[in-house]
PDB file of C-alpha atoms and ligand atoms in Angstrom:
ATOM      1  CA  UNK A   1      -8.611 -43.255 -12.897  1.00  0.00           C
ATOM      2  CA  UNK A   2     -11.359 -45.063 -11.809  1.00  0.00           C
ATOM      3  CA  UNK A   3     -11.491 -49.061 -12.699  1.00  0.00           C
ATOM      4  CA  UNK A   4     -14.977 -50.913 -13.326  1.00  0.00           C
ATOM      5  CA  UNK A   5     -14.588 -54.627 -13.559  1.00  0.00           C
ATOM      6  CA  UNK A   6     -17.620 -56.812 -14.581  1.00  0.00           C
ATOM      7  CA  UNK A   7     -17.847 -60.335 -14.484  1.00  0.00           C
ATOM      8  CA  UNK A   8     -19.330 -60.504 -18.248  1.00  0.00           C
ATOM      9  CA  UNK A   9     -19.274 -58.544 -21.367  1.00  0.00           C
ATOM     10  CA  UNK A  10     -23.280 -58.201 -20.897  1.00  0.00           C
ATOM     11  CA  UNK A  11     -22.688 -56.718 -17.165  1.00  0.00           C
ATOM     12  CA  UNK A  12     -19.978 -54.133 -18.977  1.00  0.00           C
ATOM     13  CA  UNK A  13     -23.169 -53.195 -21.783  1.00  0.00           C
ATOM     14  CA  UNK A  14     -25.361 -52.656 -18.856  1.00  0.00           C
ATOM     15  CA  UNK A  15     -23.218 -50.669 -16.723  1.00  0.00           C
ATOM     16  CA  UNK A  16     -21.556 -48.217 -19.646  1.00  0.00           C
ATOM     17  CA  UNK A  17     -24.909 -47.784 -20.946  1.00  0.00           C
ATOM     18  CA  UNK A  18     -26.236 -46.325 -17.754  1.00  0.00           C
ATOM     19  CA  UNK A  19     -23.307 -44.459 -17.649  1.00  0.00           C
ATOM     20  CA  UNK A  20     -24.075 -42.996 -20.896  1.00  0.00           C
ATOM     21  CA  UNK A  21     -27.611 -42.415 -20.138  1.00  0.00           C
ATOM     22  CA  UNK A  22     -26.617 -40.510 -16.908  1.00  0.00           C
ATOM     23  CA  UNK A  23     -24.703 -38.442 -19.252  1.00  0.00           C
ATOM     24  CA  UNK A  24     -27.020 -37.477 -21.334  1.00  0.00           C
ATOM     25  CA  UNK A  25     -29.473 -36.733 -18.770  1.00  0.00           C
ATOM     26  CA  UNK A  26     -26.854 -34.309 -17.170  1.00  0.00           C
ATOM     27  CA  UNK A  27     -25.701 -32.319 -20.522  1.00  0.00           C
ATOM     28  CA  UNK A  28     -28.647 -31.421 -22.531  1.00  0.00           C
ATOM     29  CA  UNK A  29     -25.900 -31.959 -25.554  1.00  0.00           C
ATOM     30  CA  UNK A  30     -23.699 -34.360 -25.583  1.00  0.00           C
ATOM     31  CA  UNK A  31     -20.771 -34.776 -28.045  1.00  0.00           C
ATOM     32  CA  UNK A  32     -19.367 -38.430 -28.267  1.00  0.00           C
ATOM     33  CA  UNK A  33     -16.453 -39.857 -30.141  1.00  0.00           C
ATOM     34  CA  UNK A  34     -17.156 -43.693 -30.528  1.00  0.00           C
ATOM     35  CA  UNK A  35     -14.545 -45.761 -31.711  1.00  0.00           C
ATOM     36  CA  UNK A  36     -14.557 -49.359 -33.990  1.00  0.00           C
ATOM     37  CA  UNK A  37     -13.489 -52.467 -33.099  1.00  0.00           C
ATOM     38  CA  UNK A  38     -15.574 -55.337 -31.463  1.00  0.00           C
ATOM     39  CA  UNK A  39     -15.830 -54.031 -28.062  1.00  0.00           C
ATOM     40  CA  UNK A  40     -18.152 -51.247 -28.643  1.00  0.00           C
ATOM     41  CA  UNK A  41     -20.540 -53.780 -30.960  1.00  0.00           C
ATOM     42  CA  UNK A  42     -21.705 -55.272 -27.490  1.00  0.00           C
ATOM     43  CA  UNK A  43     -22.706 -51.739 -25.872  1.00  0.00           C
ATOM     44  CA  UNK A  44     -24.141 -50.619 -29.078  1.00  0.00           C
ATOM     45  CA  UNK A  45     -26.548 -53.782 -28.781  1.00  0.00           C
ATOM     46  CA  UNK A  46     -27.515 -52.979 -25.535  1.00  0.00           C
ATOM     47  CA  UNK A  47     -28.679 -49.284 -26.459  1.00  0.00           C
ATOM     48  CA  UNK A  48     -30.474 -50.343 -29.364  1.00  0.00           C
ATOM     49  CA  UNK A  49     -32.002 -53.169 -27.522  1.00  0.00           C
ATOM     50  CA  UNK A  50     -32.606 -51.025 -23.931  1.00  0.00           C
ATOM     51  CA  UNK A  51     -32.305 -47.364 -24.431  1.00  0.00           C
ATOM     52  CA  UNK A  52     -34.516 -46.582 -27.458  1.00  0.00           C
ATOM     53  CA  UNK A  53     -36.598 -44.748 -24.977  1.00  0.00           C
ATOM     54  CA  UNK A  54     -34.229 -44.085 -22.470  1.00  0.00           C
ATOM     55  CA  UNK A  55     -32.155 -41.443 -23.545  1.00  0.00           C
ATOM     56  CA  UNK A  56     -33.140 -38.500 -25.588  1.00  0.00           C
ATOM     57  CA  UNK A  57     -31.297 -38.978 -29.054  1.00  0.00           C
ATOM     58  CA  UNK A  58     -32.114 -35.901 -29.981  1.00  0.00           C
ATOM     59  CA  UNK A  59     -29.551 -34.392 -27.573  1.00  0.00           C
ATOM     60  CA  UNK A  60     -26.429 -36.664 -28.483  1.00  0.00           C
ATOM     61  CA  UNK A  61     -23.929 -35.694 -31.063  1.00  0.00           C
ATOM     62  CA  UNK A  62     -22.297 -38.514 -32.785  1.00  0.00           C
ATOM     63  CA  UNK A  63     -18.149 -38.505 -33.708  1.00  0.00           C
ATOM     64  CA  UNK A  64     -15.900 -41.230 -34.377  1.00  0.00           C
ATOM     65  CA  UNK A  65     -12.476 -41.405 -32.561  1.00  0.00           C
ATOM     66  CA  UNK A  66     -11.123 -43.350 -35.861  1.00  0.00           C
ATOM     67  CA  UNK A  67     -12.036 -44.692 -39.561  1.00  0.00           C
ATOM     68  CA  UNK A  68     -10.603 -46.979 -41.753  1.00  0.00           C
ATOM     69  CA  UNK A  69     -10.341 -45.554 -45.286  1.00  0.00           C
ATOM     70  CA  UNK A  70     -12.808 -47.868 -46.969  1.00  0.00           C
ATOM     71  CA  UNK A  71     -16.319 -46.422 -47.953  1.00  0.00           C
ATOM     72  CA  UNK A  72     -19.417 -46.513 -45.606  1.00  0.00           C
ATOM     73  CA  UNK A  73     -21.030 -49.530 -46.890  1.00  0.00           C
ATOM     74  CA  UNK A  74     -17.759 -51.358 -46.785  1.00  0.00           C
ATOM     75  CA  UNK A  75     -17.973 -54.037 -43.388  1.00  0.00           C
ATOM     76  CA  UNK A  76     -14.700 -52.577 -42.757  1.00  0.00           C
ATOM     77  CA  UNK A  77     -16.235 -49.607 -41.788  1.00  0.00           C
ATOM     78  CA  UNK A  78     -16.457 -48.171 -38.251  1.00  0.00           C
ATOM     79  CA  UNK A  79     -19.177 -46.146 -39.372  1.00  0.00           C
ATOM     80  CA  UNK A  80     -21.238 -48.999 -41.164  1.00  0.00           C
ATOM     81  CA  UNK A  81     -21.111 -51.245 -37.826  1.00  0.00           C
ATOM     82  CA  UNK A  82     -22.348 -48.352 -35.950  1.00  0.00           C
ATOM     83  CA  UNK A  83     -25.253 -48.055 -38.007  1.00  0.00           C
ATOM     84  CA  UNK A  84     -25.795 -51.042 -38.298  1.00  0.00           C
ATOM     85  CA  UNK A  85     -25.818 -51.986 -34.342  1.00  0.00           C
ATOM     86  CA  UNK A  86     -26.832 -48.730 -33.157  1.00  0.00           C
ATOM     87  CA  UNK A  87     -27.819 -45.893 -35.341  1.00  0.00           C
ATOM     88  CA  UNK A  88     -30.261 -47.673 -37.055  1.00  0.00           C
ATOM     89  CA  UNK A  89     -32.341 -48.495 -34.284  1.00  0.00           C
ATOM     90  CA  UNK A  90     -32.655 -45.444 -32.166  1.00  0.00           C
ATOM     91  CA  UNK A  91     -34.510 -41.924 -33.209  1.00  0.00           C
ATOM     92  CA  UNK A  92     -31.339 -39.964 -33.640  1.00  0.00           C
ATOM     93  CA  UNK A  93     -31.283 -36.753 -35.996  1.00  0.00           C
ATOM     94  CA  UNK A  94     -29.165 -37.447 -39.448  1.00  0.00           C
ATOM     95  CA  UNK A  95     -27.904 -33.838 -38.300  1.00  0.00           C
ATOM     96  CA  UNK A  96     -26.384 -35.541 -35.292  1.00  0.00           C
ATOM     97  CA  UNK A  97     -24.117 -37.970 -37.189  1.00  0.00           C
ATOM     98  CA  UNK A  98     -20.942 -36.479 -37.825  1.00  0.00           C
ATOM     99  CA  UNK A  99     -18.897 -39.623 -39.882  1.00  0.00           C
ATOM    100  CA  UNK A 100     -15.495 -39.262 -40.887  1.00  0.00           C
ATOM    101  CA  UNK A 101     -15.449 -39.938 -44.739  1.00  0.00           C
ATOM    102  CA  UNK A 102     -13.367 -43.212 -45.512  1.00  0.00           C
ATOM    103  CA  UNK A 103     -14.096 -43.108 -48.916  1.00  0.00           C
ATOM    104  CA  UNK A 104     -12.452 -39.540 -49.150  1.00  0.00           C
ATOM    105  CA  UNK A 105      -8.812 -38.822 -49.870  1.00  0.00           C
ATOM    106  CA  UNK A 106      -7.551 -39.457 -46.699  1.00  0.00           C
ATOM    107  CA  UNK A 107      -5.415 -36.106 -46.140  1.00  0.00           C
ATOM    108  CA  UNK A 108      -8.118 -34.504 -47.186  1.00  0.00           C
ATOM    109  CA  UNK A 109     -10.297 -35.883 -44.985  1.00  0.00           C
ATOM    110  CA  UNK A 110      -8.443 -35.386 -41.816  1.00  0.00           C
ATOM    111  CA  UNK A 111      -8.137 -31.988 -42.520  1.00  0.00           C
ATOM    112  CA  UNK A 112     -12.023 -31.554 -43.034  1.00  0.00           C
ATOM    113  CA  UNK A 113     -12.779 -33.551 -40.004  1.00  0.00           C
ATOM    114  CA  UNK A 114     -10.236 -31.532 -37.918  1.00  0.00           C
ATOM    115  CA  UNK A 115     -11.956 -27.945 -39.100  1.00  0.00           C
ATOM    116  CA  UNK A 116     -15.199 -29.822 -37.993  1.00  0.00           C
ATOM    117  CA  UNK A 117     -14.312 -30.398 -34.888  1.00  0.00           C
ATOM    118  CA  UNK A 118     -13.034 -26.724 -34.120  1.00  0.00           C
ATOM    119  CA  UNK A 119     -16.257 -25.600 -35.947  1.00  0.00           C
ATOM    120  CA  UNK A 120     -18.960 -27.926 -34.180  1.00  0.00           C
ATOM    121  CA  UNK A 121     -17.328 -28.452 -30.234  1.00  0.00           C
ATOM    122  CA  UNK A 122     -16.998 -26.251 -27.674  1.00  0.00           C
ATOM    123  CA  UNK A 123     -13.119 -24.978 -28.132  1.00  0.00           C
ATOM    124  CA  UNK A 124     -11.552 -25.473 -24.446  1.00  0.00           C
ATOM    125  CA  UNK A 125      -7.829 -24.485 -23.821  1.00  0.00           C
ATOM    126  CA  UNK A 126      -7.369 -23.909 -27.964  1.00  0.00           C
ATOM    127  CA  UNK A 127      -8.766 -27.825 -28.433  1.00  0.00           C
ATOM    128  CA  UNK A 128     -12.208 -28.882 -29.126  1.00  0.00           C
ATOM    129  CA  UNK A 129     -13.794 -30.480 -26.424  1.00  0.00           C
ATOM    130  CA  UNK A 130     -15.785 -33.640 -26.425  1.00  0.00           C
ATOM    131  CA  UNK A 131     -18.082 -35.011 -23.316  1.00  0.00           C
ATOM    132  CA  UNK A 132     -16.971 -38.242 -23.887  1.00  0.00           C
ATOM    133  CA  UNK A 133     -14.277 -40.369 -26.136  1.00  0.00           C
ATOM    134  CA  UNK A 134     -14.690 -44.269 -26.027  1.00  0.00           C
ATOM    135  CA  UNK A 135     -11.913 -45.733 -26.628  1.00  0.00           C
ATOM    136  CA  UNK A 136     -10.667 -49.100 -27.428  1.00  0.00           C
ATOM    137  CA  UNK A 137      -7.489 -50.801 -26.456  1.00  0.00           C
ATOM    138  CA  UNK A 138      -5.701 -53.073 -29.471  1.00  0.00           C
ATOM    139  CA  UNK A 139      -3.603 -56.102 -28.051  1.00  0.00           C
ATOM    140  CA  UNK A 140      -0.396 -54.176 -29.395  1.00  0.00           C
ATOM    141  CA  UNK A 141      -1.011 -51.266 -27.287  1.00  0.00           C
ATOM    142  CA  UNK A 142      -2.846 -48.918 -29.882  1.00  0.00           C
ATOM    143  CA  UNK A 143      -5.605 -46.640 -29.139  1.00  0.00           C
ATOM    144  CA  UNK A 144      -7.655 -44.858 -32.007  1.00  0.00           C
ATOM    145  CA  UNK A 145      -5.636 -45.529 -34.904  1.00  0.00           C
ATOM    146  CA  UNK A 146      -2.272 -44.372 -33.081  1.00  0.00           C
ATOM    147  CA  UNK A 147      -0.152 -47.409 -33.017  1.00  0.00           C
ATOM    148  CA  UNK A 148       3.308 -48.174 -31.418  1.00  0.00           C
ATOM    149  CA  UNK A 149       4.879 -47.972 -34.870  1.00  0.00           C
ATOM    150  CA  UNK A 150       3.929 -44.506 -35.505  1.00  0.00           C
ATOM    151  CA  UNK A 151       3.209 -43.172 -31.888  1.00  0.00           C
ATOM    152  CA  UNK A 152       4.782 -39.583 -32.612  1.00  0.00           C
ATOM    153  CA  UNK A 153       1.336 -39.046 -34.077  1.00  0.00           C
ATOM    154  CA  UNK A 154      -0.246 -38.967 -30.834  1.00  0.00           C
ATOM    155  CA  UNK A 155       1.434 -35.207 -30.716  1.00  0.00           C
ATOM    156  CA  UNK A 156       0.725 -34.259 -33.844  1.00  0.00           C
ATOM    157  CA  UNK A 157      -0.836 -30.606 -33.982  1.00  0.00           C
ATOM    158  CA  UNK A 158      -3.469 -31.231 -36.143  1.00  0.00           C
ATOM    159  CA  UNK A 159      -6.755 -32.673 -34.499  1.00  0.00           C
ATOM    160  CA  UNK A 160      -6.985 -35.447 -36.512  1.00  0.00           C
ATOM    161  CA  UNK A 161      -4.321 -37.423 -38.853  1.00  0.00           C
ATOM    162  CA  UNK A 162      -3.708 -40.242 -41.624  1.00  0.00           C
ATOM    163  CA  UNK A 163      -2.317 -43.200 -39.630  1.00  0.00           C
ATOM    164  CA  UNK A 164      -1.510 -46.308 -41.662  1.00  0.00           C
ATOM    165  CA  UNK A 165      -2.247 -49.894 -39.612  1.00  0.00           C
ATOM    166  CA  UNK A 166       1.154 -51.479 -39.387  1.00  0.00           C
ATOM    167  CA  UNK A 167       0.116 -55.051 -40.830  1.00  0.00           C
ATOM    168  CA  UNK A 168      -2.677 -54.375 -43.345  1.00  0.00           C
ATOM    169  CA  UNK A 169      -1.203 -50.965 -44.284  1.00  0.00           C
ATOM    170  CA  UNK A 170      -4.584 -49.840 -44.332  1.00  0.00           C
ATOM    171  CA  UNK A 171      -5.312 -46.053 -44.260  1.00  0.00           C
ATOM    172  CA  UNK A 172      -7.277 -44.631 -41.335  1.00  0.00           C
ATOM    173  CA  UNK A 173      -8.394 -41.183 -40.270  1.00  0.00           C
ATOM    174  CA  UNK A 174      -8.009 -40.711 -36.238  1.00  0.00           C
ATOM    175  CA  UNK A 175      -8.263 -38.341 -33.677  1.00  0.00           C
ATOM    176  CA  UNK A 176      -4.700 -37.477 -31.940  1.00  0.00           C
ATOM    177  CA  UNK A 177      -4.000 -36.809 -28.351  1.00  0.00           C
ATOM    178  CA  UNK A 178      -4.596 -33.232 -27.963  1.00  0.00           C
ATOM    179  CA  UNK A 179      -8.129 -33.837 -29.077  1.00  0.00           C
ATOM    180  CA  UNK A 180      -8.790 -36.973 -26.769  1.00  0.00           C
ATOM    181  CA  UNK A 181      -6.950 -35.553 -23.591  1.00  0.00           C
ATOM    182  CA  UNK A 182      -8.738 -32.504 -24.008  1.00  0.00           C
ATOM    183  CA  UNK A 183     -12.336 -34.626 -23.536  1.00  0.00           C
ATOM    184  CA  UNK A 184     -14.253 -34.026 -20.369  1.00  0.00           C
ATOM    185  CA  UNK A 185     -14.294 -38.047 -19.918  1.00  0.00           C
ATOM    186  CA  UNK A 186     -12.663 -40.837 -21.753  1.00  0.00           C
ATOM    187  CA  UNK A 187     -13.551 -44.291 -21.203  1.00  0.00           C
ATOM    188  CA  UNK A 188     -11.853 -47.444 -22.185  1.00  0.00           C
ATOM    189  CA  UNK A 189     -14.145 -50.338 -23.096  1.00  0.00           C
ATOM    190  CA  UNK A 190     -11.887 -53.564 -22.992  1.00  0.00           C
ATOM    191  CA  UNK A 191     -13.040 -57.433 -23.070  1.00  0.00           C
ATOM    192  CA  UNK A 192     -11.287 -60.577 -23.122  1.00  0.00           C
ATOM    193  CA  UNK A 193      -8.512 -62.473 -22.096  1.00  0.00           C
ATOM    194  CA  UNK A 194      -6.045 -61.746 -25.017  1.00  0.00           C
ATOM    195  CA  UNK A 195      -6.353 -58.134 -23.602  1.00  0.00           C
ATOM    196  CA  UNK A 196      -5.009 -58.779 -19.590  1.00  0.00           C
ATOM    197  CA  UNK A 197      -1.765 -58.645 -20.304  1.00  0.00           C
ATOM    198  CA  UNK A 198      -1.601 -55.008 -22.034  1.00  0.00           C
ATOM    199  CA  UNK A 199      -4.259 -53.566 -19.943  1.00  0.00           C
ATOM    200  CA  UNK A 200      -1.797 -54.764 -16.885  1.00  0.00           C
ATOM    201  CA  UNK A 201       1.341 -53.118 -18.460  1.00  0.00           C
ATOM    202  CA  UNK A 202      -1.012 -49.939 -19.282  1.00  0.00           C
ATOM    203  CA  UNK A 203      -2.686 -49.679 -16.361  1.00  0.00           C
ATOM    204  CA  UNK A 204       0.100 -50.212 -13.577  1.00  0.00           C
ATOM    205  CA  UNK A 205       2.429 -48.710 -15.942  1.00  0.00           C
ATOM    206  CA  UNK A 206       4.547 -51.619 -16.088  1.00  0.00           C
ATOM    207  CA  UNK A 207       6.904 -53.253 -18.622  1.00  0.00           C
ATOM    208  CA  UNK A 208       6.788 -51.822 -21.912  1.00  0.00           C
ATOM    209  CA  UNK A 209       3.928 -49.703 -21.016  1.00  0.00           C
ATOM    210  CA  UNK A 210       5.768 -46.328 -22.305  1.00  0.00           C
ATOM    211  CA  UNK A 211       5.982 -47.916 -26.330  1.00  0.00           C
ATOM    212  CA  UNK A 212       2.061 -47.979 -26.081  1.00  0.00           C
ATOM    213  CA  UNK A 213       0.050 -44.968 -27.482  1.00  0.00           C
ATOM    214  CA  UNK A 214      -2.604 -46.149 -25.238  1.00  0.00           C
ATOM    215  CA  UNK A 215       0.057 -45.021 -22.336  1.00  0.00           C
ATOM    216  CA  UNK A 216      -0.289 -41.586 -23.634  1.00  0.00           C
ATOM    217  CA  UNK A 217      -4.400 -41.251 -22.669  1.00  0.00           C
ATOM    218  CA  UNK A 218      -4.480 -39.075 -19.690  1.00  0.00           C
ATOM    219  CA  UNK A 219      -7.272 -36.298 -20.100  1.00  0.00           C
ATOM    220  CA  UNK A 220      -6.396 -33.062 -18.754  1.00  0.00           C
ATOM    221  CA  UNK A 221     -10.034 -33.234 -16.544  1.00  0.00           C
ATOM    222  CA  UNK A 222      -8.619 -36.379 -14.624  1.00  0.00           C
ATOM    223  CA  UNK A 223     -11.562 -38.442 -15.535  1.00  0.00           C
ATOM    224  CA  UNK A 224     -10.484 -41.603 -17.017  1.00  0.00           C
ATOM    225  CA  UNK A 225     -12.545 -44.756 -16.809  1.00  0.00           C
ATOM    226  CA  UNK A 226     -11.499 -48.427 -17.353  1.00  0.00           C
ATOM    227  CA  UNK A 227     -14.342 -50.788 -17.885  1.00  0.00           C
ATOM    228  CA  UNK A 228     -13.334 -54.015 -18.010  1.00  0.00           C
ATOM    229  CA  UNK A 229     -14.314 -57.728 -17.978  1.00  0.00           C
ATOM    230  CA  UNK A 230     -13.036 -59.909 -15.230  1.00  0.00           C
ATOM    231  CA  UNK A 231     -10.977 -61.471 -18.111  1.00  0.00           C
ATOM    232  CA  UNK A 232      -9.552 -58.236 -19.512  1.00  0.00           C
ATOM    233  CA  UNK A 233      -8.804 -57.186 -16.086  1.00  0.00           C
ATOM    234  CA  UNK A 234      -7.234 -60.658 -14.787  1.00  0.00           C
ATOM    235  CA  UNK A 235      -3.765 -59.416 -14.751  1.00  0.00           C
ATOM    236  CA  UNK A 236      -4.571 -56.554 -12.207  1.00  0.00           C
ATOM    237  CA  UNK A 237      -5.627 -58.814  -9.471  1.00  0.00           C
TER     238      UNK A 237
HETATM  239  C1  6PG B 301     -10.699 -50.205 -35.166  1.00  0.00           C
HETATM  240  C2  6PG B 301     -10.591 -49.130 -33.598  1.00  0.00           C
HETATM  241  C3  6PG B 301      -9.753 -49.497 -32.488  1.00  0.00           C
HETATM  242  C4  6PG B 301     -10.171 -50.311 -31.878  1.00  0.00           C
HETATM  243  C5  6PG B 301      -8.874 -51.491 -30.717  1.00  0.00           C
HETATM  244  C6  6PG B 301      -9.590 -52.651 -30.002  1.00  0.00           C
HETATM  245  O1  6PG B 301     -11.404 -49.096 -35.890  1.00  0.00           O
HETATM  246  O2  6PG B 301     -10.538 -50.822 -35.176  1.00  0.00           O
HETATM  247  O3  6PG B 301     -11.037 -48.062 -33.029  1.00  0.00           O
HETATM  248  O4  6PG B 301      -8.600 -48.432 -32.125  1.00  0.00           O
HETATM  249  O5  6PG B 301     -10.968 -50.020 -30.411  1.00  0.00           O
HETATM  250  O6  6PG B 301      -8.206 -51.936 -32.070  1.00  0.00           O
HETATM  251  O7  6PG B 301     -10.742 -52.916 -31.046  1.00  0.00           O
HETATM  252  P1  6PG B 301     -11.044 -54.610 -30.111  1.00  0.00           P
HETATM  253  O8  6PG B 301     -12.323 -53.907 -29.798  1.00  0.00           O
HETATM  254  O9  6PG B 301     -11.732 -55.215 -31.801  1.00  0.00           O
HETATM  255  O10 6PG B 301     -10.287 -55.289 -29.654  1.00  0.00           O
END
């Protein structure tokens, strides 16, 4: 595990953008799975402002870690957030964007997306392999849309499952552990003091860590990055 701790959100965005740029330069074709939530937004803004010409966007294929079951025009849609803050600003061919269809019947969509991953991604050890999976961390210990209340979904035999947000009841489509842990690299992007406790528990494997889906993130490749701002990392020092 590699911990990267930065002073500000802007510094994290700078460094993660550079990390992405390097991955893209090293590999002609990059399959990335993006998360929703507020934290990736800062990265997307940085990429949209400063990396329009610094990354060969034609070599990047974008997928999602999870999606809320809403239409792509809904403000809750992870696709919409990514489109608004990143995709509409860079020259990425439409054919490189593989969104989860939040508007479709969830079980059907989980099946379709799971099959799409089998078809489009290299299969390594029997599972699809992303070059990079970018994760967020919920303050309840969830990651992707695998929540503590339904943690067993992490080990589902499928590539994608339907999950339910424990409080709002909103349905979501989510990648499962078999896909996330099969990625060549996995990176958590976490900011803010509200995340300090959960970061400490998950990273240090203390207290209730075993009940959090985020503690199950353990890429077979061994390449796990934690990009944190100093508030989120404040429990580690
Ligand atoms: C989503 C997610 C989710 C997110 C965490 C952290 O669609 O909500 O992909 O897993 O990454 O909830 O979200 P924040 O960055 O907003 O804290």
